């Protein structure tokens, strides 16, 4: 079991560029989510999904898109990166009602 | 809405000292409460949890008791080690939902 994997580990973008952060899990978990971690603010929920084909917005969804075409994968898309999106991004997964498992994170810098 | 408040850090202790990190919450209903730990350069790991009032979660020498009357879930350890240096996050998850609400995190630094 690889658990929750995220790629890339590090990424530097220029303002206006687009990119996709990848997240995959091999535990057959229904629930997947994306958080961003900023100094002094803890982790804030961006988007989440309770199953394939179902996604919803979290606390800070603006500037991000998600899709869930399979149970395993939950990519996060930045359509036009902004410096305010410089952050560390974590993906998590769980069975519904159970503890969440986190990936190792992607550190994104937008210049 | 639901929220979690943690004591600000960093908390600096010598090895074998007693640790308390305060956490209080505001929530409707009956949330489950969690402590997560983040070691340098890593993701978050679940440290312990409690799902109802008066439950005590424990793991690796850490303990926390779900106190509904004071809406608190303080983290304690009797004797910290250098290897406990990390950032600790208190979080809640409300009944029927899967979304975690996190506190801002408390950095613990333990010196030999």
Coordinates of N, CA and C in Angstrom, one line a residue:
Chain A
X1 N 0.8 -1.2 0.0 CA 0.0 0.0 0.0 C 0.9 1.2 0.0
X2 N 0.7 2.1 -1.0 CA 1.5 3.3 -1.1 C 0.8 4.4 -0.2
X3 N -0.5 4.2 0.1 CA -1.3 5.2 0.8 C -1.7 6.4 -0.1
X4 N -1.5 7.6 0.3 CA -1.8 8.8 -0.5 C -0.5 9.3 -1.0
X5 N -0.5 9.4 -2.4 CA 0.7 10.0 -3.0 C 0.4 11.3 -3.7
X6 N 1.3 12.2 -3.7 CA 1.2 13.5 -4.4 C 2.4 13.8 -5.3
X7 N 2.1 14.3 -6.4 CA 3.2 14.8 -7.3 C 2.8 16.1 -7.9
X8 N 3.8 17.0 -8.1 CA 5.2 16.9 -7.7 C 5.4 17.3 -6.2
X9 N 6.6 17.1 -5.7 CA 6.9 17.6 -4.4 C 7.1 19.1 -4.3
X10 N 7.7 19.6 -5.3 CA 8.0 21.1 -5.4 C 7.6 21.6 -6.8
X11 N 7.2 22.8 -6.9 CA 6.8 23.4 -8.2 C 7.0 24.9 -8.1
X12 N 7.6 25.5 -9.1 CA 7.6 27.0 -9.2 C 6.9 27.4 -10.5
X13 N 6.0 28.3 -10.4 CA 5.2 28.8 -11.5 C 5.4 30.3 -11.6
X14 N 5.1 30.8 -12.8 CA 5.0 32.2 -13.0 C 3.5 32.6 -13.0
X15 N 3.3 33.8 -12.6 CA 1.9 34.3 -12.6 C 1.2 34.1 -13.9
X16 N 0.0 33.5 -13.9 CA -0.7 33.2 -15.1 C -0.6 31.8 -15.7
X17 N 0.4 31.1 -15.2 CA 0.6 29.7 -15.7 C -0.4 28.8 -15.1
X18 N -0.7 27.7 -15.8 CA -1.6 26.7 -15.2 C -0.8 25.4 -14.9
X19 N -1.4 24.7 -14.0 CA -0.8 23.4 -13.7 C -1.8 22.5 -12.9
X20 N -1.5 21.2 -12.9 CA -2.3 20.3 -12.1 C -1.4 19.6 -11.1
X21 N -1.9 19.6 -9.9 CA -1.3 18.9 -8.8 C -2.0 17.5 -8.7
X22 N -1.2 16.5 -8.7 CA -1.8 15.1 -8.7 C -1.9 14.5 -7.3
X23 N -3.0 13.8 -7.1 CA -3.2 13.0 -5.9 C -3.8 11.7 -6.2
X24 N -3.3 10.7 -5.6 CA -3.8 9.3 -5.8 C -3.8 8.5 -4.5
X25 N -4.7 7.6 -4.3 CA -4.8 6.8 -3.2 C -5.1 5.4 -3.6
X26 N -4.6 4.4 -2.9 CA -4.8 3.0 -3.2 C -5.5 2.2 -2.1
X27 N -6.3 2.9 -1.3 CA -7.0 2.3 -0.2 C -8.5 2.2 -0.5
X28 N -8.9 2.5 -1.7 CA -10.3 2.5 -2.0 C -11.2 3.4 -1.2
X29 N -10.7 4.5 -0.8 CA -11.4 5.4 0.0 C -12.4 6.2 -0.8
X30 N -13.6 6.4 -0.2 CA -14.6 7.2 -0.9 C -14.3 8.7 -0.9
X31 N -13.8 9.2 0.2 CA -13.7 10.6 0.5 C -12.3 11.0 0.1
X32 N -12.1 12.1 -0.6 CA -10.8 12.7 -0.9 C -11.0 14.3 -0.8
X33 N -9.9 14.9 -0.4 CA -10.0 16.3 -0.2 C -8.6 17.0 -0.5
X34 N -8.7 18.3 -0.7 CA -7.5 19.1 -0.9 C -7.5 20.2 0.2
X35 N -6.3 20.4 0.8 CA -6.1 21.5 1.8 C -4.9 22.3 1.3
X36 N -4.9 23.6 1.7 CA -3.7 24.4 1.6 C -3.3 24.8 3.0
X37 N -2.0 24.8 3.2 CA -1.4 25.2 4.6 C -0.6 26.4 4.4
X38 N -1.0 27.5 5.2 CA -0.3 28.7 5.2 C 0.1 29.1 6.6
X39 N 1.2 29.8 6.7 CA 1.7 30.1 8.1 C 0.7 30.8 8.9
X40 N 0.5 30.4 10.1 CA -0.5 31.0 11.0 C -1.9 30.8 10.7
X41 N -2.2 29.9 9.7 CA -3.6 29.8 9.4 C -4.1 28.3 9.4
X42 N -3.2 27.4 9.8 CA -3.6 26.0 9.8 C -3.8 25.5 8.4
X43 N -4.7 24.5 8.3 CA -5.0 23.9 7.0 C -6.5 24.4 6.7
X44 N -6.6 24.8 5.4 CA -8.0 25.2 5.0 C -8.4 24.3 3.8
X45 N -9.7 23.9 3.8 CA -10.2 23.0 2.8 C -10.5 23.8 1.6
X46 N -10.0 23.2 0.4 CA -10.2 23.8 -0.9 C -11.4 23.2 -1.6
X47 N -11.3 21.9 -1.9 CA -12.4 21.1 -2.5 C -12.4 19.7 -1.9
X48 N -13.5 19.1 -2.0 CA -13.6 17.7 -1.5 C -14.5 16.9 -2.4
X49 N -14.4 15.6 -2.3 CA -15.2 14.6 -3.1 C -15.6 13.5 -2.2
X50 N -16.9 13.1 -2.3 CA -17.4 11.9 -1.5 C -17.5 10.7 -2.4
X51 N -17.1 10.8 -3.6 CA -17.1 9.6 -4.5 C -16.8 10.0 -6.0
X52 N -16.6 9.1 -6.8 CA -16.3 9.3 -8.2 C -17.5 10.1 -8.8
X53 N -17.2 11.2 -9.5 CA -18.2 12.0 -10.1 C -18.9 13.0 -9.3
X54 N -18.5 13.1 -8.0 CA -19.1 14.0 -7.0 C -18.0 14.9 -6.4
X55 N -18.1 16.2 -6.6 CA -17.2 17.1 -6.0 C -17.9 18.3 -5.4
X56 N -17.3 19.0 -4.4 CA -17.9 20.2 -3.8 C -16.9 21.1 -3.3
X57 N -17.3 22.4 -3.1 CA -16.3 23.4 -2.6 C -16.1 23.3 -1.1
X58 N -14.9 23.7 -0.7 CA -14.6 23.9 0.7 C -14.6 25.3 1.0
X59 N -13.7 25.7 1.9 CA -13.7 27.0 2.5 C -13.0 28.0 1.5
X60 N -12.0 27.6 0.8 CA -11.3 28.5 -0.1 C -11.1 28.0 -1.5
X61 N -12.3 27.9 -2.3 CA -12.2 27.2 -3.6 C -11.8 28.1 -4.8
X62 N -11.8 29.4 -4.6 CA -11.6 30.3 -5.7 C -10.2 30.1 -6.3
X63 N -10.1 30.0 -7.7 CA -8.9 29.8 -8.4 C -8.5 28.4 -8.6
X64 N -9.3 27.4 -8.1 CA -9.0 26.0 -8.2 C -10.1 25.2 -8.7
X65 N -9.8 24.2 -9.6 CA -10.8 23.3 -10.1 C -10.4 21.9 -9.7
X66 N -11.4 21.0 -9.5 CA -11.2 19.6 -9.3 C -12.1 18.8 -10.1
X67 N -11.8 17.5 -10.3 CA -12.6 16.5 -10.9 C -12.3 15.2 -10.2
X68 N -13.3 14.3 -10.3 CA -13.1 12.9 -9.7 C -13.7 11.9 -10.7
X69 N -12.9 11.5 -11.6 CA -13.3 10.5 -12.6 C -13.2 9.1 -12.2
X70 N -12.2 8.9 -11.2 CA -12.0 7.5 -10.7 C -12.0 7.6 -9.1
X71 N -12.2 6.5 -8.5 CA -12.0 6.5 -7.0 C -10.6 6.9 -6.6
X72 N -9.6 6.5 -7.3 CA -8.2 6.6 -6.9 C -7.7 8.0 -7.0
X73 N -8.1 8.8 -8.0 CA -7.4 10.0 -8.4 C -8.3 11.2 -8.1
X74 N -7.6 12.3 -7.7 CA -8.3 13.6 -7.4 C -7.4 14.7 -7.7
X75 N -7.2 15.1 -8.9 CA -6.3 16.2 -9.3 C -6.8 17.6 -9.0
X76 N -6.0 18.4 -8.6 CA -6.3 19.8 -8.3 C -5.7 20.7 -9.4
X77 N -6.5 21.5 -10.1 CA -6.0 22.4 -11.2 C -6.0 23.8 -10.8
X78 N -4.9 24.5 -11.1 CA -4.8 25.9 -11.0 C -4.8 26.4 -12.5
X79 N -5.9 27.2 -12.8 CA -6.1 27.6 -14.2 C -5.2 28.8 -14.6
X80 N -5.0 29.7 -13.6 CA -4.1 30.9 -13.9 C -3.5 31.3 -12.5
X81 N -2.3 30.8 -12.3 CA -1.7 30.9 -11.0 C -1.5 32.3 -10.6
X82 N -1.7 32.6 -9.3 CA -1.4 33.9 -8.7 C -0.5 33.8 -7.5
X83 N 0.3 34.8 -7.2 CA 1.2 34.7 -6.0 C 0.4 34.3 -4.7
X84 N -0.8 34.7 -4.6 CA -1.6 34.3 -3.4 C -1.8 32.8 -3.3
X85 N -1.5 32.1 -4.3 CA -1.7 30.6 -4.3 C -0.4 29.9 -3.9
X86 N 0.7 30.7 -3.6 CA 1.9 30.2 -3.0 C 1.5 29.5 -1.6
X87 N 1.8 28.3 -1.5 CA 1.4 27.5 -0.3 C 1.9 26.1 -0.4
X88 N 1.6 25.4 0.7 CA 1.8 23.9 0.7 C 0.5 23.3 0.6
X89 N 0.3 22.3 -0.4 CA -0.9 21.7 -0.6 C -0.9 20.3 -0.2
X90 N -1.9 19.9 0.5 CA -2.1 18.5 1.0 C -3.3 17.9 0.5
X91 N -3.2 16.6 0.1 CA -4.3 15.8 -0.3 C -4.6 14.8 0.8
X92 N -5.8 14.5 1.1 CA -6.2 13.5 2.1 C -7.3 12.6 1.6
X93 N -7.4 11.4 2.2 CA -8.4 10.5 1.8 C -8.9 9.7 3.0
X94 N -10.1 9.2 3.0 CA -10.6 8.4 4.1 C -11.9 7.6 3.6
X95 N -12.2 6.6 4.4 CA -13.6 6.1 4.3 C -14.5 7.1 5.0
X96 N -15.7 7.1 4.5 CA -16.7 8.0 5.1 C -16.8 7.7 6.6
X97 N -16.7 8.7 7.4 CA -16.9 8.6 8.9 C -15.6 8.1 9.6
X98 N -14.5 8.0 8.9 CA -13.3 7.4 9.4 C -12.2 8.5 9.4
X99 N -11.0 8.2 10.0 CA -9.9 9.1 10.0 C -9.4 9.4 8.6
X100 N -8.8 10.6 8.4 CA -8.2 11.0 7.2 C -6.7 10.7 7.1
X101 N -6.2 10.2 6.0 CA -4.8 10.0 5.8 C -4.3 11.1 4.8
X102 N -3.2 11.6 5.1 CA -2.7 12.7 4.4 C -1.5 12.3 3.5
X103 N -1.4 12.9 2.3 CA -0.2 12.8 1.5 C 1.0 13.6 2.0
X104 N 2.2 13.5 1.4 CA 3.3 14.2 1.9 C 3.4 15.7 1.5
X105 N 2.5 16.2 0.6 CA 2.4 17.6 0.3 C 3.1 18.0 -0.9
X106 N 2.7 19.1 -1.5 CA 3.3 19.8 -2.7 C 3.6 21.2 -2.3
X107 N 4.8 21.6 -2.4 CA 5.2 23.0 -2.0 C 5.2 23.8 -3.3
X108 N 4.3 24.7 -3.5 CA 4.1 25.5 -4.7 C 4.5 27.0 -4.4
X109 N 5.3 27.5 -5.3 CA 5.7 28.9 -5.3 C 5.3 29.6 -6.6
X110 N 4.5 30.7 -6.5 CA 4.1 31.4 -7.7 C 4.8 32.8 -7.7
X111 N 5.6 33.0 -8.7 CA 6.4 34.2 -8.8 C 5.6 35.3 -9.5
Chain B
X1 N -19.9 29.4 12.5 CA -19.5 28.1 12.1 C -18.5 27.5 13.1
X2 N -18.2 26.2 12.8 CA -17.3 25.5 13.6 C -15.9 26.1 13.6
X3 N -15.2 26.1 14.7 CA -13.8 26.6 14.8 C -13.0 25.9 15.9
X4 N -11.7 26.0 15.7 CA -10.8 25.4 16.7 C -9.7 26.5 17.1
X5 N -9.5 26.7 18.3 CA -8.5 27.6 18.8 C -7.4 26.9 19.6
X6 N -6.2 27.1 19.1 CA -5.0 26.5 19.8 C -4.1 27.6 20.4
X7 N -3.3 27.2 21.4 CA -2.4 28.1 21.9 C -1.3 28.4 20.9
X8 N -0.8 29.7 20.9 CA 0.2 30.0 19.9 C 1.6 29.5 20.4
X9 N 2.4 29.2 19.4 CA 3.7 28.7 19.8 C 4.8 29.7 19.4
X10 N 6.0 29.3 19.4 CA 6.4 28.0 19.7 C 6.5 27.7 21.2
X11 N 6.3 26.4 21.5 CA 6.4 26.0 22.8 C 7.8 25.3 22.9
X12 N 8.7 25.9 23.8 CA 10.1 25.4 23.9 C 10.2 24.7 25.3
X13 N 10.7 23.5 25.2 CA 10.8 22.7 26.4 C 12.2 21.9 26.4
X14 N 12.6 21.6 27.6 CA 13.8 20.7 27.7 C 13.3 19.3 27.7
X15 N 14.1 18.4 27.3 CA 13.8 16.9 27.3 C 13.4 16.5 28.7
X16 N 12.3 15.7 28.7 CA 11.7 15.1 29.9 C 10.8 16.1 30.6
X17 N 10.6 17.2 30.1 CA 9.6 18.2 30.7 C 8.2 17.7 30.4
X18 N 7.2 18.3 31.2 CA 5.8 18.0 30.9 C 5.2 18.9 29.9
X19 N 4.4 18.4 29.0 CA 3.9 19.2 27.9 C 2.4 19.3 28.0
X20 N 1.9 20.5 27.8 CA 0.4 20.8 27.6 C 0.3 21.7 26.5
X21 N -0.5 21.4 25.5 CA -0.9 22.3 24.4 C -2.4 22.4 24.5
X22 N -2.9 23.6 24.7 CA -4.3 23.9 24.9 C -5.1 23.9 23.5
X23 N -6.3 23.4 23.6 CA -7.1 23.4 22.4 C -8.6 23.6 22.9
X24 N -9.3 24.6 22.3 CA -10.7 24.7 22.6 C -11.4 24.8 21.3
X25 N -12.7 24.5 21.3 CA -13.5 24.4 20.0 C -14.8 25.0 20.2
X26 N -15.4 25.4 19.1 CA -16.8 25.9 19.0 C -17.4 25.0 17.9
X27 N -18.5 24.4 18.2 CA -19.2 23.5 17.2 C -20.6 23.3 17.6
X28 N -21.5 23.2 16.5 CA -22.8 22.7 16.8 C -22.8 21.2 16.8
X29 N -23.7 20.6 17.5 CA -23.7 19.2 17.5 C -22.6 18.5 18.4
X30 N -22.3 17.3 18.0 CA -21.3 16.5 18.8 C -20.1 16.1 18.0
X31 N -19.1 17.0 17.8 CA -18.0 16.6 16.9 C -17.1 15.6 17.5
X32 N -16.4 14.9 16.6 CA -15.2 14.2 16.9 C -14.0 15.1 17.0
X33 N -13.1 14.8 17.9 CA -11.9 15.7 18.0 C -10.6 14.9 17.8
X34 N -9.6 15.6 17.2 CA -8.4 14.9 16.8 C -7.2 15.8 17.1
X35 N -6.1 15.1 17.3 CA -4.8 15.8 17.3 C -4.0 15.1 16.1
X36 N -3.5 16.0 15.3 CA -2.6 15.6 14.2 C -1.2 16.1 14.5
X37 N -0.1 15.4 14.0 CA 1.2 15.9 14.2 C 1.9 15.9 12.8
X38 N 2.7 17.0 12.6 CA 3.4 17.2 11.4 C 4.9 17.3 11.7
X39 N 5.7 16.3 11.3 CA 7.1 16.4 11.5 C 7.7 17.2 10.3
X40 N 8.9 17.7 10.5 CA 9.5 18.6 9.5 C 9.5 18.0 8.1
X41 N 9.0 18.7 7.1 CA 9.0 18.2 5.7 C 8.1 17.1 5.4
X42 N 7.2 16.8 6.3 CA 6.2 15.6 6.1 C 4.8 16.1 6.1
X43 N 3.9 15.2 5.7 CA 2.5 15.5 5.8 C 2.0 15.2 7.3
X44 N 0.7 15.4 7.4 CA 0.1 15.2 8.8 C -0.2 13.7 9.1
X45 N 0.0 13.4 10.3 CA -0.3 12.0 10.8 C -1.3 12.1 12.0
X46 N -2.2 11.3 12.0 CA -3.1 11.3 13.1 C -2.4 10.8 14.4
X47 N -2.5 11.6 15.5 CA -1.8 11.2 16.7 C -2.8 10.5 17.6
X48 N -4.0 11.1 17.8 CA -5.0 10.5 18.6 C -6.3 11.2 18.3
X49 N -7.4 10.5 18.8 CA -8.7 11.0 18.6 C -9.7 10.6 19.7
X50 N -10.8 11.4 19.8 CA -11.9 11.0 20.7 C -13.2 11.4 20.1
X51 N -14.1 10.5 20.2 CA -15.4 10.7 19.4 C -16.6 11.1 20.3
X52 N -16.5 11.1 21.6 CA -17.6 11.5 22.4 C -17.1 12.1 23.7
X53 N -17.9 12.8 24.4 CA -17.6 13.4 25.7 C -17.0 12.4 26.7
X54 N -15.9 12.9 27.4 CA -15.2 12.1 28.4 C -14.3 11.0 27.8
X55 N -14.3 10.8 26.5 CA -13.4 9.9 25.9 C -12.0 10.4 26.1
X56 N -11.0 9.5 26.3 CA -9.6 9.9 26.3 C -8.9 9.2 25.2
X57 N -8.3 10.0 24.3 CA -7.5 9.4 23.2 C -6.0 9.4 23.7
X58 N -5.3 8.4 23.3 CA -3.9 8.2 23.7 C -3.1 7.5 22.7
X59 N -1.8 7.9 22.6 CA -0.9 7.3 21.6 C 0.5 7.8 21.9
X60 N 1.5 7.0 21.8 CA 2.9 7.3 22.0 C 3.2 8.2 23.2
X61 N 2.4 8.0 24.3 CA 2.6 8.7 25.5 C 1.8 10.0 25.6
X62 N 1.2 10.4 24.5 CA 0.4 11.6 24.4 C -1.1 11.2 24.8
X63 N -1.7 12.2 25.5 CA -3.1 11.9 25.9 C -3.9 13.2 25.7
X64 N -5.2 13.1 25.5 CA -6.1 14.2 25.4 C -7.5 13.7 25.8
X65 N -8.2 14.5 26.6 CA -9.6 14.1 27.0 C -10.6 15.1 26.5
X66 N -11.7 14.5 25.9 CA -12.8 15.3 25.3 C -13.6 15.9 26.5
X67 N -13.5 17.2 26.7 CA -14.3 17.8 27.8 C -15.4 18.7 27.2
X68 N -16.6 18.2 27.2 CA -17.7 18.9 26.6 C -18.0 20.1 27.4
X69 N -17.9 20.1 28.7 CA -18.4 21.2 29.6 C -17.5 22.4 29.4
X70 N -16.2 22.2 29.0 CA -15.3 23.3 28.8 C -14.9 23.4 27.3
X71 N -15.5 22.6 26.5 CA -15.3 22.6 25.0 C -13.8 22.6 24.8
X72 N -13.1 21.6 25.4 CA -11.6 21.6 25.3 C -11.1 20.2 25.0
X73 N -9.9 20.1 24.4 CA -9.3 18.8 24.1 C -7.8 19.1 24.2
X74 N -7.3 19.3 25.4 CA -5.9 19.7 25.6 C -5.0 18.5 25.4
X75 N -3.8 18.7 24.8 CA -2.9 17.6 24.5 C -1.8 17.6 25.6
X76 N -1.5 16.5 26.2 CA -0.5 16.4 27.3 C 0.4 15.2 27.0
X77 N 1.6 15.4 27.6 CA 2.6 14.3 27.6 C 3.5 14.5 28.8
X78 N 3.7 13.4 29.5 CA 4.4 13.5 30.8 C 5.9 13.8 30.7
X79 N 6.5 13.4 29.6 CA 8.0 13.5 29.5 C 8.3 13.6 28.0
X80 N 8.6 14.8 27.5 CA 8.8 14.9 26.1 C 10.2 14.5 25.7
X81 N 10.4 14.1 24.4 CA 11.7 13.8 23.9 C 12.0 14.7 22.7
X82 N 13.3 14.8 22.4 CA 13.7 15.6 21.3 C 12.9 15.2 20.0
X83 N 12.7 13.9 19.8 CA 12.0 13.4 18.7 C 10.5 13.9 18.6
X84 N 10.0 14.5 19.7 CA 8.6 15.0 19.6 C 8.5 16.4 19.0
X85 N 9.7 17.0 18.7 CA 9.7 18.3 18.1 C 8.9 18.2 16.7
X86 N 7.9 19.0 16.6 CA 7.0 18.9 15.5 C 5.9 20.0 15.6
X87 N 5.0 20.1 14.6 CA 3.9 21.0 14.7 C 2.7 20.1 15.0
X88 N 1.9 20.6 16.0 CA 0.7 19.8 16.5 C -0.6 20.6 16.1
X89 N -1.5 19.9 15.5 CA -2.8 20.5 15.0 C -3.9 19.8 15.8
X90 N -4.8 20.7 16.3 CA -6.0 20.2 16.9 C -7.1 20.4 15.8
X91 N -8.0 19.4 15.7 CA -9.0 19.5 14.6 C -10.3 18.9 15.1
X92 N -11.4 19.3 14.5 CA -12.7 18.7 14.8 C -13.4 18.3 13.5
X93 N -14.3 17.3 13.6 CA -15.1 16.8 12.5 C -16.5 16.6 13.0
X94 N -17.5 17.3 12.4 CA -18.8 17.3 13.0 C -19.5 16.1 12.5
X95 N -20.5 15.6 13.3 CA -21.2 14.4 13.0 C -21.9 14.5 11.7
X96 N -21.8 13.5 10.9 CA -22.5 13.4 9.6 C -21.7 14.1 8.5
X97 N -20.6 14.8 8.8 CA -19.8 15.4 7.8 C -18.4 14.8 7.8
X98 N -17.7 15.0 6.8 CA -16.3 14.5 6.7 C -15.3 15.6 6.8
X99 N -15.7 16.8 6.8 CA -14.7 17.9 6.7 C -14.1 18.2 8.0
X100 N -12.7 18.2 8.0 CA -12.0 18.6 9.2 C -11.8 20.1 9.3
X101 N -12.0 20.6 10.5 CA -11.7 22.0 10.8 C -10.5 22.1 11.7
X102 N -9.4 22.7 11.2 CA -8.2 22.7 11.9 C -7.9 24.0 12.7
X103 N -7.2 23.9 13.8 CA -6.6 25.0 14.5 C -5.4 25.4 13.7
X104 N -4.7 26.5 14.2 CA -3.6 27.1 13.4 C -2.3 26.3 13.6
X105 N -2.3 25.4 14.5 CA -1.1 24.6 14.8 C -0.2 25.2 15.9
X106 N 0.5 24.4 16.6 CA 1.4 24.8 17.7 C 2.7 24.1 17.4
X107 N 3.8 24.9 17.3 CA 5.1 24.3 17.1 C 5.7 23.9 18.4
X108 N 6.2 22.7 18.6 CA 6.9 22.3 19.8 C 8.4 22.1 19.5
X109 N 9.2 22.7 20.3 CA 10.7 22.5 20.1 C 11.2 21.9 21.4
X110 N 11.8 20.8 21.4 CA 12.4 20.1 22.5 C 13.9 20.1 22.4
X111 N 14.6 20.6 23.4 CA 16.1 20.6 23.4 C 16.6 19.6 24.4
X112 N 17.8 19.0 24.0 CA 18.4 18.0 24.9 C 18.8 18.5 26.2

